[in-house]
Amino acid sequence: MVTISAKPGPSDSFTDIDGLRVGQAHDAAVRTGVTVILPDAPVAMGVDVRGGGPGTRDTDALDPTCLVDKVHGLVLSGGSVFGLAAADGVAAALSERGIGLPLGPRAVPVVPSAILFDLMNGGDKDWGTEPPYRRLGVQALDAVSVDVTEGAAGAGYGARAGGRAGGIGTASLVTDDGLMVAAIVAVNSFGAVMDGTPEHGTVDLPKLGLVGANTTIGAVATNLTLDKAACTRLAIMAQDGFARAIRPIHTPFDGDTIFAMSTGAKPLDGPLAPVMAVLGTLSADCMVRAIGKAVKAAGVTTGA
Amino acid sequence: MVTISAKPGPSDSFTDIDGLRVGQAHDAAVRTGVTVILPDAPVAMGVDVRGGGPGTRDTDALDPTCLVDKVHGLVLSGGSVFGLAAADGVAAALSERGIGLPLGPRAVPVVPSAILFDLMNGGDKDWGTEPPYRRLGVQALDAVSVDVTEGAAGAGYGARAGGRAGGIGTASLVTDDGLMVAAIVAVNSFGAVMDGTPEHGTVDLPKLGLVGANTTIGAVATNLTLDKAACTRLAIMAQDGFARAIRPIHTPFDGDTIFAMSTGAKPLDGPLAPVMAVLGTLSADCMVRAIGKAVKAAGVTTGA
């Protein structure tokens, strides 16, 4: 056996990976928000959709067989289908800054996105034909920094998890030789966040009237140079963190989706597959810790 | 919250579900084997392939968009790509019994299959152009019964798990109102079977020279009436049992694949999605227990 150990990075957050910034915005009256991840330079990205009720944007373009090899941003949003507009706002703003694929008269940013369902959380959703998400996306983009607020913030602002306060959380791990992985997650799960090992054979379900809260969405990142296909494998393995931290998970009610991105700062030195086995396992670990930090911070913020 | 409790069925095995029998055969010299699942009547089936190195047969036909709505058997086999021949033997034998789709001059059985990699386990693989798997498949089919031997048996005969003895295991769970789920699994994982909650941030890897042992394959079954799409969701959720029981899992080296089948004995009474949330969670629980039983029995059998 070879044992590889890793410890949390300096800020135990997504932005421990150089070149990644996170911006968040919320609307307290609507009880919702948006989280934007902005890379300094385009990043390779993959995605793994695992829930039965996903809401996503530009995820098909992340398929390894598709043209675009790097993307310009990522948006996690509340608001169910209306939240997909957040990425529209971000794309328009990035284009205005000249960020995007050079296709014709203006830059064309590729900004994948996933949403969570927070329409039944008690906020004022009476927005007529003007949902707040496009505006919140732009606000979150303008707020990007290396500081990531956990708990009731961004896409996790109006989140619930298994009938308690959900929220946003982040974590990072670094190995002795500088391999880094980080996670960010908005926990709004149908199931409850677990504290330790569950008792097999017992399932606690939210009452059906509370099924409105569901979907956990997030991202993992690494400094290792990965292509889209390897990022996809990383996203697949990170879902195992959801499996270990939330119960039930990946139900028909959840839109559980994880993106994975590579900044490419650290060149691959040797064969990819064994490194992926390590990196994927650590990404799941980061996700478990980020989920725990999300609900802990949300509990502190909201008193739940 | 609604709490649903389940307890193991009468034999805590796959065959607790009426209408399913399991047959196993092995070749001690080759150190490999085959496990066949034979339903009394055709079953709806779905599949979820989650490892980076799968070896499968007739899994595309299980896609909900594809024609065949019920299948006639399932084969789990050792032997890597050579093990795919086991299902050929089973299909030919079933056809001779008149089991299969009535397409022209003879019955055409649909027999999906997945294999695990046991070619580096020290057995004699010098089979020239006559690998033993077609024969082992037929032997396993002839041996079907309601008794399921665990440990070094069938597809798990030559299995290793994280450098220790792997094997085959099975488990079942039944709720108070008669909803049943069962699992069978051949554990041959790159990663180790976990005993309790892992320490996040530490990854134990088999040395690269031992990478030859990998892939965990299995099936879950239920008595509830499900179509192919619902079976697919059940297979997806059962993979979370792999995530909780084996570490690392779903690596590029693993061909981790889970089939899910429905005998349809118990009609659905109400909306499907909430029942799927329960059933999927219990299927993952069954898988965790089946994995534990597999390596425990293998340890007893082999002294490892």
PDB file of C-alpha atoms in Angstrom, chain B residues 42-267:
ATOM      1  CA  PRO B  42     -38.552 -11.908 -17.708  1.00  0.00           C
ATOM      2  CA  VAL B  43     -37.734  -8.849 -15.576  1.00  0.00           C
ATOM      3  CA  ALA B  44     -37.460  -5.122 -16.215  1.00  0.00           C
ATOM      4  CA  MET B  45     -33.811  -4.106 -15.851  1.00  0.00           C
ATOM      5  CA  GLY B  46     -31.683  -0.974 -15.729  1.00  0.00           C
ATOM      6  CA  VAL B  47     -27.946  -0.469 -15.359  1.00  0.00           C
ATOM      7  CA  ASP B  48     -25.527   2.146 -14.106  1.00  0.00           C
ATOM      8  CA  VAL B  49     -21.896   2.018 -15.219  1.00  0.00           C
ATOM      9  CA  ARG B  50     -19.764   4.169 -12.993  1.00  0.00           C
ATOM     10  CA  GLY B  51     -16.184   2.918 -13.150  1.00  0.00           C
ATOM     11  CA  GLY B  52     -13.565   4.072 -15.639  1.00  0.00           C
ATOM     12  CA  GLY B  53     -12.796   0.619 -17.019  1.00  0.00           C
ATOM     13  CA  PRO B  54     -16.027  -1.288 -17.548  1.00  0.00           C
ATOM     14  CA  GLY B  55     -16.537  -4.537 -19.478  1.00  0.00           C
ATOM     15  CA  THR B  56     -20.180  -5.129 -20.339  1.00  0.00           C
ATOM     16  CA  ARG B  57     -22.556  -6.868 -22.730  1.00  0.00           C
ATOM     17  CA  ASP B  58     -26.051  -5.846 -23.827  1.00  0.00           C
ATOM     18  CA  THR B  59     -26.160  -2.866 -21.470  1.00  0.00           C
ATOM     19  CA  ASP B  60     -27.112  -0.415 -24.217  1.00  0.00           C
ATOM     20  CA  ALA B  61     -30.304  -2.402 -24.747  1.00  0.00           C
ATOM     21  CA  LEU B  62     -31.249  -1.531 -21.157  1.00  0.00           C
ATOM     22  CA  ASP B  63     -31.496   2.150 -21.989  1.00  0.00           C
ATOM     23  CA  PRO B  64     -35.110   3.219 -21.373  1.00  0.00           C
ATOM     24  CA  THR B  65     -35.353   4.499 -24.953  1.00  0.00           C
ATOM     25  CA  CYS B  66     -34.508   1.090 -26.392  1.00  0.00           C
ATOM     26  CA  LEU B  67     -36.959  -1.567 -27.515  1.00  0.00           C
ATOM     27  CA  VAL B  68     -36.592  -4.498 -25.143  1.00  0.00           C
ATOM     28  CA  ASP B  69     -38.658  -3.948 -22.007  1.00  0.00           C
ATOM     29  CA  LYS B  70     -37.790  -7.132 -20.128  1.00  0.00           C
ATOM     30  CA  VAL B  71     -34.754  -9.378 -20.063  1.00  0.00           C
ATOM     31  CA  HIS B  72     -34.181 -13.043 -19.391  1.00  0.00           C
ATOM     32  CA  GLY B  73     -31.106 -13.310 -17.236  1.00  0.00           C
ATOM     33  CA  LEU B  74     -28.024 -11.572 -15.901  1.00  0.00           C
ATOM     34  CA  VAL B  75     -24.433 -12.746 -15.777  1.00  0.00           C
ATOM     35  CA  LEU B  76     -21.636 -11.521 -13.524  1.00  0.00           C
ATOM     36  CA  SER B  77     -18.288 -13.004 -14.473  1.00  0.00           C
ATOM     37  CA  GLY B  78     -14.595 -13.003 -13.775  1.00  0.00           C
ATOM     38  CA  GLY B  79     -12.186 -13.123 -16.689  1.00  0.00           C
ATOM     39  CA  SER B  80     -12.157  -9.556 -17.946  1.00  0.00           C
ATOM     40  CA  VAL B  81     -13.130  -9.417 -21.630  1.00  0.00           C
ATOM     41  CA  PHE B  82     -13.019 -13.230 -21.880  1.00  0.00           C
ATOM     42  CA  GLY B  83     -15.710 -13.444 -19.221  1.00  0.00           C
ATOM     43  CA  LEU B  84     -18.214 -11.831 -21.568  1.00  0.00           C
ATOM     44  CA  ALA B  85     -18.466 -15.255 -23.213  1.00  0.00           C
ATOM     45  CA  ALA B  86     -20.261 -16.581 -20.127  1.00  0.00           C
ATOM     46  CA  ALA B  87     -23.416 -14.756 -21.180  1.00  0.00           C
ATOM     47  CA  ASP B  88     -23.099 -16.281 -24.667  1.00  0.00           C
ATOM     48  CA  GLY B  89     -23.247 -19.729 -23.119  1.00  0.00           C
ATOM     49  CA  VAL B  90     -26.209 -18.749 -20.965  1.00  0.00           C
ATOM     50  CA  ALA B  91     -28.059 -17.187 -23.917  1.00  0.00           C
ATOM     51  CA  ALA B  92     -27.587 -20.280 -26.080  1.00  0.00           C
ATOM     52  CA  ALA B  93     -28.785 -22.558 -23.287  1.00  0.00           C
ATOM     53  CA  LEU B  94     -31.819 -20.401 -22.454  1.00  0.00           C
ATOM     54  CA  SER B  95     -32.805 -20.275 -26.113  1.00  0.00           C
ATOM     55  CA  GLU B  96     -32.696 -24.064 -26.270  1.00  0.00           C
ATOM     56  CA  ARG B  97     -35.175 -24.049 -23.366  1.00  0.00           C
ATOM     57  CA  GLY B  98     -37.427 -21.717 -25.342  1.00  0.00           C
ATOM     58  CA  ILE B  99     -36.683 -18.718 -23.104  1.00  0.00           C
ATOM     59  CA  GLY B 100     -36.298 -15.400 -24.924  1.00  0.00           C
ATOM     60  CA  LEU B 101     -38.002 -12.979 -27.276  1.00  0.00           C
ATOM     61  CA  PRO B 102     -40.100 -14.800 -29.872  1.00  0.00           C
ATOM     62  CA  LEU B 103     -38.160 -13.508 -32.889  1.00  0.00           C
ATOM     63  CA  GLY B 104     -38.283 -15.913 -35.800  1.00  0.00           C
ATOM     64  CA  PRO B 105     -37.062 -19.498 -35.737  1.00  0.00           C
ATOM     65  CA  ARG B 106     -35.988 -19.575 -32.083  1.00  0.00           C
ATOM     66  CA  ALA B 107     -36.185 -17.748 -28.758  1.00  0.00           C
ATOM     67  CA  VAL B 108     -33.756 -14.821 -28.474  1.00  0.00           C
ATOM     68  CA  PRO B 109     -32.769 -14.317 -24.819  1.00  0.00           C
ATOM     69  CA  VAL B 110     -31.482 -10.929 -23.714  1.00  0.00           C
ATOM     70  CA  VAL B 111     -28.773 -11.568 -21.123  1.00  0.00           C
ATOM     71  CA  PRO B 112     -26.862  -8.474 -20.019  1.00  0.00           C
ATOM     72  CA  SER B 113     -23.527  -9.036 -18.320  1.00  0.00           C
ATOM     73  CA  ALA B 114     -20.598  -7.349 -16.656  1.00  0.00           C
ATOM     74  CA  ILE B 115     -17.153  -8.681 -15.915  1.00  0.00           C
ATOM     75  CA  LEU B 116     -14.429  -8.050 -13.367  1.00  0.00           C
ATOM     76  CA  PHE B 117     -10.678  -8.212 -13.861  1.00  0.00           C
ATOM     77  CA  ASP B 118      -9.114 -11.257 -12.164  1.00  0.00           C
ATOM     78  CA  LEU B 119      -6.410 -12.085 -14.739  1.00  0.00           C
ATOM     79  CA  MET B 120      -3.571 -11.207 -12.362  1.00  0.00           C
ATOM     80  CA  ASN B 121      -4.716 -13.271  -9.363  1.00  0.00           C
ATOM     81  CA  GLY B 122      -2.236 -16.109  -9.824  1.00  0.00           C
ATOM     82  CA  GLY B 123      -4.590 -18.595 -11.493  1.00  0.00           C
ATOM     83  CA  ASP B 124      -3.620 -20.462 -14.645  1.00  0.00           C
ATOM     84  CA  LYS B 125      -4.780 -18.257 -17.505  1.00  0.00           C
ATOM     85  CA  ASP B 126      -2.979 -20.221 -20.191  1.00  0.00           C
ATOM     86  CA  TRP B 127      -6.187 -21.202 -21.941  1.00  0.00           C
ATOM     87  CA  GLY B 128      -5.023 -20.616 -25.501  1.00  0.00           C
ATOM     88  CA  THR B 129      -8.068 -19.999 -27.683  1.00  0.00           C
ATOM     89  CA  GLU B 130     -10.501 -21.731 -25.309  1.00  0.00           C
ATOM     90  CA  PRO B 131     -11.218 -19.572 -22.250  1.00  0.00           C
ATOM     91  CA  PRO B 132     -13.420 -21.391 -19.707  1.00  0.00           C
ATOM     92  CA  TYR B 133     -16.151 -18.774 -19.404  1.00  0.00           C
ATOM     93  CA  ARG B 134     -18.719 -20.056 -21.883  1.00  0.00           C
ATOM     94  CA  ARG B 135     -18.605 -23.413 -20.095  1.00  0.00           C
ATOM     95  CA  LEU B 136     -18.693 -21.802 -16.644  1.00  0.00           C
ATOM     96  CA  GLY B 137     -21.702 -19.743 -17.676  1.00  0.00           C
ATOM     97  CA  VAL B 138     -23.641 -22.864 -18.652  1.00  0.00           C
ATOM     98  CA  GLN B 139     -22.522 -24.638 -15.449  1.00  0.00           C
ATOM     99  CA  ALA B 140     -23.692 -21.703 -13.342  1.00  0.00           C
ATOM    100  CA  LEU B 141     -27.023 -21.644 -15.147  1.00  0.00           C
ATOM    101  CA  ASP B 142     -27.502 -25.353 -14.481  1.00  0.00           C
ATOM    102  CA  ALA B 143     -26.747 -24.745 -10.790  1.00  0.00           C
ATOM    103  CA  VAL B 144     -29.373 -22.062 -10.123  1.00  0.00           C
ATOM    104  CA  SER B 145     -31.145 -22.347  -6.789  1.00  0.00           C
ATOM    105  CA  VAL B 146     -32.357 -20.191  -3.929  1.00  0.00           C
ATOM    106  CA  ASP B 147     -29.149 -20.855  -1.988  1.00  0.00           C
ATOM    107  CA  VAL B 148     -26.393 -18.319  -2.573  1.00  0.00           C
ATOM    108  CA  THR B 149     -22.870 -19.214  -1.449  1.00  0.00           C
ATOM    109  CA  GLU B 150     -20.903 -16.164  -0.309  1.00  0.00           C
ATOM    110  CA  GLY B 151     -17.159 -15.527  -0.316  1.00  0.00           C
ATOM    111  CA  ALA B 152     -15.005 -17.415  -2.831  1.00  0.00           C
ATOM    112  CA  ALA B 153     -17.787 -18.430  -5.199  1.00  0.00           C
ATOM    113  CA  GLY B 154     -19.027 -17.617  -8.687  1.00  0.00           C
ATOM    114  CA  ALA B 155     -17.813 -14.314 -10.129  1.00  0.00           C
ATOM    115  CA  GLY B 156     -16.149 -13.619  -6.788  1.00  0.00           C
ATOM    116  CA  TYR B 157     -14.135 -16.841  -6.769  1.00  0.00           C
ATOM    117  CA  GLY B 158     -10.849 -15.235  -7.810  1.00  0.00           C
ATOM    118  CA  ALA B 159     -11.636 -11.747  -6.573  1.00  0.00           C
ATOM    119  CA  ARG B 160      -9.376  -9.470  -4.572  1.00  0.00           C
ATOM    120  CA  ALA B 161     -10.384  -6.263  -2.789  1.00  0.00           C
ATOM    121  CA  GLY B 162      -7.788  -3.648  -1.913  1.00  0.00           C
ATOM    122  CA  GLY B 163      -5.065  -6.288  -1.735  1.00  0.00           C
ATOM    123  CA  ARG B 164      -7.090  -8.740   0.404  1.00  0.00           C
ATOM    124  CA  ALA B 165      -9.494 -11.538  -0.462  1.00  0.00           C
ATOM    125  CA  GLY B 166     -12.578 -10.363  -2.292  1.00  0.00           C
ATOM    126  CA  GLY B 167     -15.637 -12.432  -3.062  1.00  0.00           C
ATOM    127  CA  ILE B 168     -19.342 -12.513  -3.598  1.00  0.00           C
ATOM    128  CA  GLY B 169     -21.900 -11.330  -1.069  1.00  0.00           C
ATOM    129  CA  THR B 170     -25.630 -10.845  -0.850  1.00  0.00           C
ATOM    130  CA  ALA B 171     -28.171  -9.168   1.417  1.00  0.00           C
ATOM    131  CA  SER B 172     -31.823  -8.186   1.525  1.00  0.00           C
ATOM    132  CA  LEU B 173     -34.119  -5.737   3.288  1.00  0.00           C
ATOM    133  CA  VAL B 174     -37.890  -5.832   3.735  1.00  0.00           C
ATOM    134  CA  THR B 175     -40.073  -2.993   4.979  1.00  0.00           C
ATOM    135  CA  ASP B 176     -43.106  -3.477   7.219  1.00  0.00           C
ATOM    136  CA  ASP B 177     -45.444  -3.219   4.248  1.00  0.00           C
ATOM    137  CA  GLY B 178     -43.619  -5.846   2.214  1.00  0.00           C
ATOM    138  CA  LEU B 179     -41.456  -3.694  -0.028  1.00  0.00           C
ATOM    139  CA  MET B 180     -38.371  -5.788  -0.728  1.00  0.00           C
ATOM    140  CA  VAL B 181     -34.923  -4.979  -2.033  1.00  0.00           C
ATOM    141  CA  ALA B 182     -31.927  -7.266  -2.327  1.00  0.00           C
ATOM    142  CA  ALA B 183     -28.346  -7.008  -3.536  1.00  0.00           C
ATOM    143  CA  ILE B 184     -25.682  -9.339  -4.837  1.00  0.00           C
ATOM    144  CA  VAL B 185     -22.140  -8.174  -5.478  1.00  0.00           C
ATOM    145  CA  ALA B 186     -18.770  -9.507  -6.597  1.00  0.00           C
ATOM    146  CA  VAL B 187     -16.211  -7.382  -4.775  1.00  0.00           C
ATOM    147  CA  ASN B 188     -12.909  -7.117  -6.654  1.00  0.00           C
ATOM    148  CA  SER B 189     -12.200  -3.489  -5.970  1.00  0.00           C
ATOM    149  CA  PHE B 190      -9.081  -1.432  -6.537  1.00  0.00           C
ATOM    150  CA  GLY B 191      -9.889   0.163  -3.185  1.00  0.00           C
ATOM    151  CA  ALA B 192     -10.322  -1.448   0.203  1.00  0.00           C
ATOM    152  CA  VAL B 193     -13.612  -2.303   1.860  1.00  0.00           C
ATOM    153  CA  MET B 194     -14.077   0.161   4.676  1.00  0.00           C
ATOM    154  CA  ASP B 195     -14.811  -0.693   8.233  1.00  0.00           C
ATOM    155  CA  GLY B 196     -16.675   2.346   9.497  1.00  0.00           C
ATOM    156  CA  THR B 197     -16.187   5.949   8.512  1.00  0.00           C
ATOM    157  CA  PRO B 198     -12.944   6.762   6.670  1.00  0.00           C
ATOM    158  CA  GLU B 199     -10.522   9.437   7.719  1.00  0.00           C
ATOM    159  CA  HIS B 200     -11.001  12.123   5.104  1.00  0.00           C
ATOM    160  CA  GLY B 201      -7.836  13.347   3.458  1.00  0.00           C
ATOM    161  CA  THR B 202      -5.957  10.051   3.519  1.00  0.00           C
ATOM    162  CA  VAL B 203      -5.908   7.741   0.528  1.00  0.00           C
ATOM    163  CA  ASP B 204      -4.512   4.224   0.711  1.00  0.00           C
ATOM    164  CA  LEU B 205      -3.639   2.978  -2.746  1.00  0.00           C
ATOM    165  CA  PRO B 206      -2.634  -0.505  -3.794  1.00  0.00           C
ATOM    166  CA  LYS B 207       0.890  -0.407  -5.188  1.00  0.00           C
ATOM    167  CA  LEU B 208       0.817   0.119  -8.927  1.00  0.00           C
ATOM    168  CA  GLY B 209       2.027  -3.419  -9.526  1.00  0.00           C
ATOM    169  CA  LEU B 210      -1.193  -4.654  -7.919  1.00  0.00           C
ATOM    170  CA  VAL B 211      -3.515  -2.560 -10.017  1.00  0.00           C
ATOM    171  CA  GLY B 212      -4.575  -5.766 -11.771  1.00  0.00           C
ATOM    172  CA  ALA B 213      -7.325  -6.356  -9.214  1.00  0.00           C
ATOM    173  CA  ASN B 214     -10.234  -4.045  -9.779  1.00  0.00           C
ATOM    174  CA  THR B 215     -13.944  -3.667 -10.542  1.00  0.00           C
ATOM    175  CA  THR B 216     -16.934  -4.290  -8.359  1.00  0.00           C
ATOM    176  CA  ILE B 217     -20.027  -5.597 -10.139  1.00  0.00           C
ATOM    177  CA  GLY B 218     -23.420  -6.428  -8.797  1.00  0.00           C
ATOM    178  CA  ALA B 219     -27.148  -6.217  -8.993  1.00  0.00           C
ATOM    179  CA  VAL B 220     -30.056  -5.072  -6.897  1.00  0.00           C
ATOM    180  CA  ALA B 221     -33.600  -6.352  -7.208  1.00  0.00           C
ATOM    181  CA  THR B 222     -37.010  -5.403  -5.941  1.00  0.00           C
ATOM    182  CA  ASN B 223     -40.450  -6.944  -5.881  1.00  0.00           C
ATOM    183  CA  LEU B 224     -41.988  -3.544  -6.691  1.00  0.00           C
ATOM    184  CA  THR B 225     -43.274  -3.056 -10.236  1.00  0.00           C
ATOM    185  CA  LEU B 226     -40.735  -0.761 -11.936  1.00  0.00           C
ATOM    186  CA  ASP B 227     -40.073  -0.016 -15.586  1.00  0.00           C
ATOM    187  CA  LYS B 228     -36.603   0.216 -17.138  1.00  0.00           C
ATOM    188  CA  ALA B 229     -36.241   3.914 -16.306  1.00  0.00           C
ATOM    189  CA  ALA B 230     -37.101   3.382 -12.645  1.00  0.00           C
ATOM    190  CA  CYS B 231     -34.750   0.400 -12.539  1.00  0.00           C
ATOM    191  CA  THR B 232     -32.026   2.694 -13.876  1.00  0.00           C
ATOM    192  CA  ARG B 233     -32.653   5.176 -11.061  1.00  0.00           C
ATOM    193  CA  LEU B 234     -32.484   2.257  -8.615  1.00  0.00           C
ATOM    194  CA  ALA B 235     -29.104   1.216 -10.048  1.00  0.00           C
ATOM    195  CA  ILE B 236     -27.877   4.817  -9.776  1.00  0.00           C
ATOM    196  CA  MET B 237     -28.839   5.039  -6.129  1.00  0.00           C
ATOM    197  CA  ALA B 238     -27.376   1.604  -5.355  1.00  0.00           C
ATOM    198  CA  GLN B 239     -23.955   2.896  -6.488  1.00  0.00           C
ATOM    199  CA  ASP B 240     -24.012   5.085  -3.378  1.00  0.00           C
ATOM    200  CA  GLY B 241     -23.565   1.843  -1.445  1.00  0.00           C
ATOM    201  CA  PHE B 242     -20.282   1.308  -3.300  1.00  0.00           C
ATOM    202  CA  ALA B 243     -19.352   4.888  -2.384  1.00  0.00           C
ATOM    203  CA  ARG B 244     -19.957   4.252   1.293  1.00  0.00           C
ATOM    204  CA  ALA B 245     -18.344   0.816   1.512  1.00  0.00           C
ATOM    205  CA  ILE B 246     -15.243   0.943  -0.688  1.00  0.00           C
ATOM    206  CA  ARG B 247     -12.410   3.449  -0.851  1.00  0.00           C
ATOM    207  CA  PRO B 248     -11.203   4.488  -3.389  1.00  0.00           C
ATOM    208  CA  ILE B 249     -14.130   3.606  -5.651  1.00  0.00           C
ATOM    209  CA  HIS B 250     -15.254   4.573  -9.161  1.00  0.00           C
ATOM    210  CA  THR B 251     -11.630   5.152 -10.155  1.00  0.00           C
ATOM    211  CA  PRO B 252     -10.318   4.988 -13.719  1.00  0.00           C
ATOM    212  CA  PHE B 253      -9.158   1.432 -12.880  1.00  0.00           C
ATOM    213  CA  ASP B 254     -12.570   0.146 -11.782  1.00  0.00           C
ATOM    214  CA  GLY B 255     -15.330  -1.067 -14.061  1.00  0.00           C
ATOM    215  CA  ASP B 256     -17.933  -0.638 -11.317  1.00  0.00           C
ATOM    216  CA  THR B 257     -21.338  -1.560 -12.699  1.00  0.00           C
ATOM    217  CA  ILE B 258     -24.688  -2.205 -11.018  1.00  0.00           C
ATOM    218  CA  PHE B 259     -27.778  -3.699 -12.614  1.00  0.00           C
ATOM    219  CA  ALA B 260     -31.235  -3.273 -11.097  1.00  0.00           C
ATOM    220  CA  MET B 261     -34.209  -5.492 -11.788  1.00  0.00           C
ATOM    221  CA  SER B 262     -37.885  -5.640 -10.883  1.00  0.00           C
ATOM    222  CA  THR B 263     -39.903  -8.834 -10.673  1.00  0.00           C
ATOM    223  CA  GLY B 264     -43.072  -6.752 -10.613  1.00  0.00           C
ATOM    224  CA  ALA B 265     -44.815  -8.857  -7.965  1.00  0.00           C
ATOM    225  CA  LYS B 266     -45.870  -5.848  -5.881  1.00  0.00           C
ATOM    226  CA  PRO B 267     -47.940  -3.216  -7.706  1.00  0.00           C
TER     227      PRO B 267
END
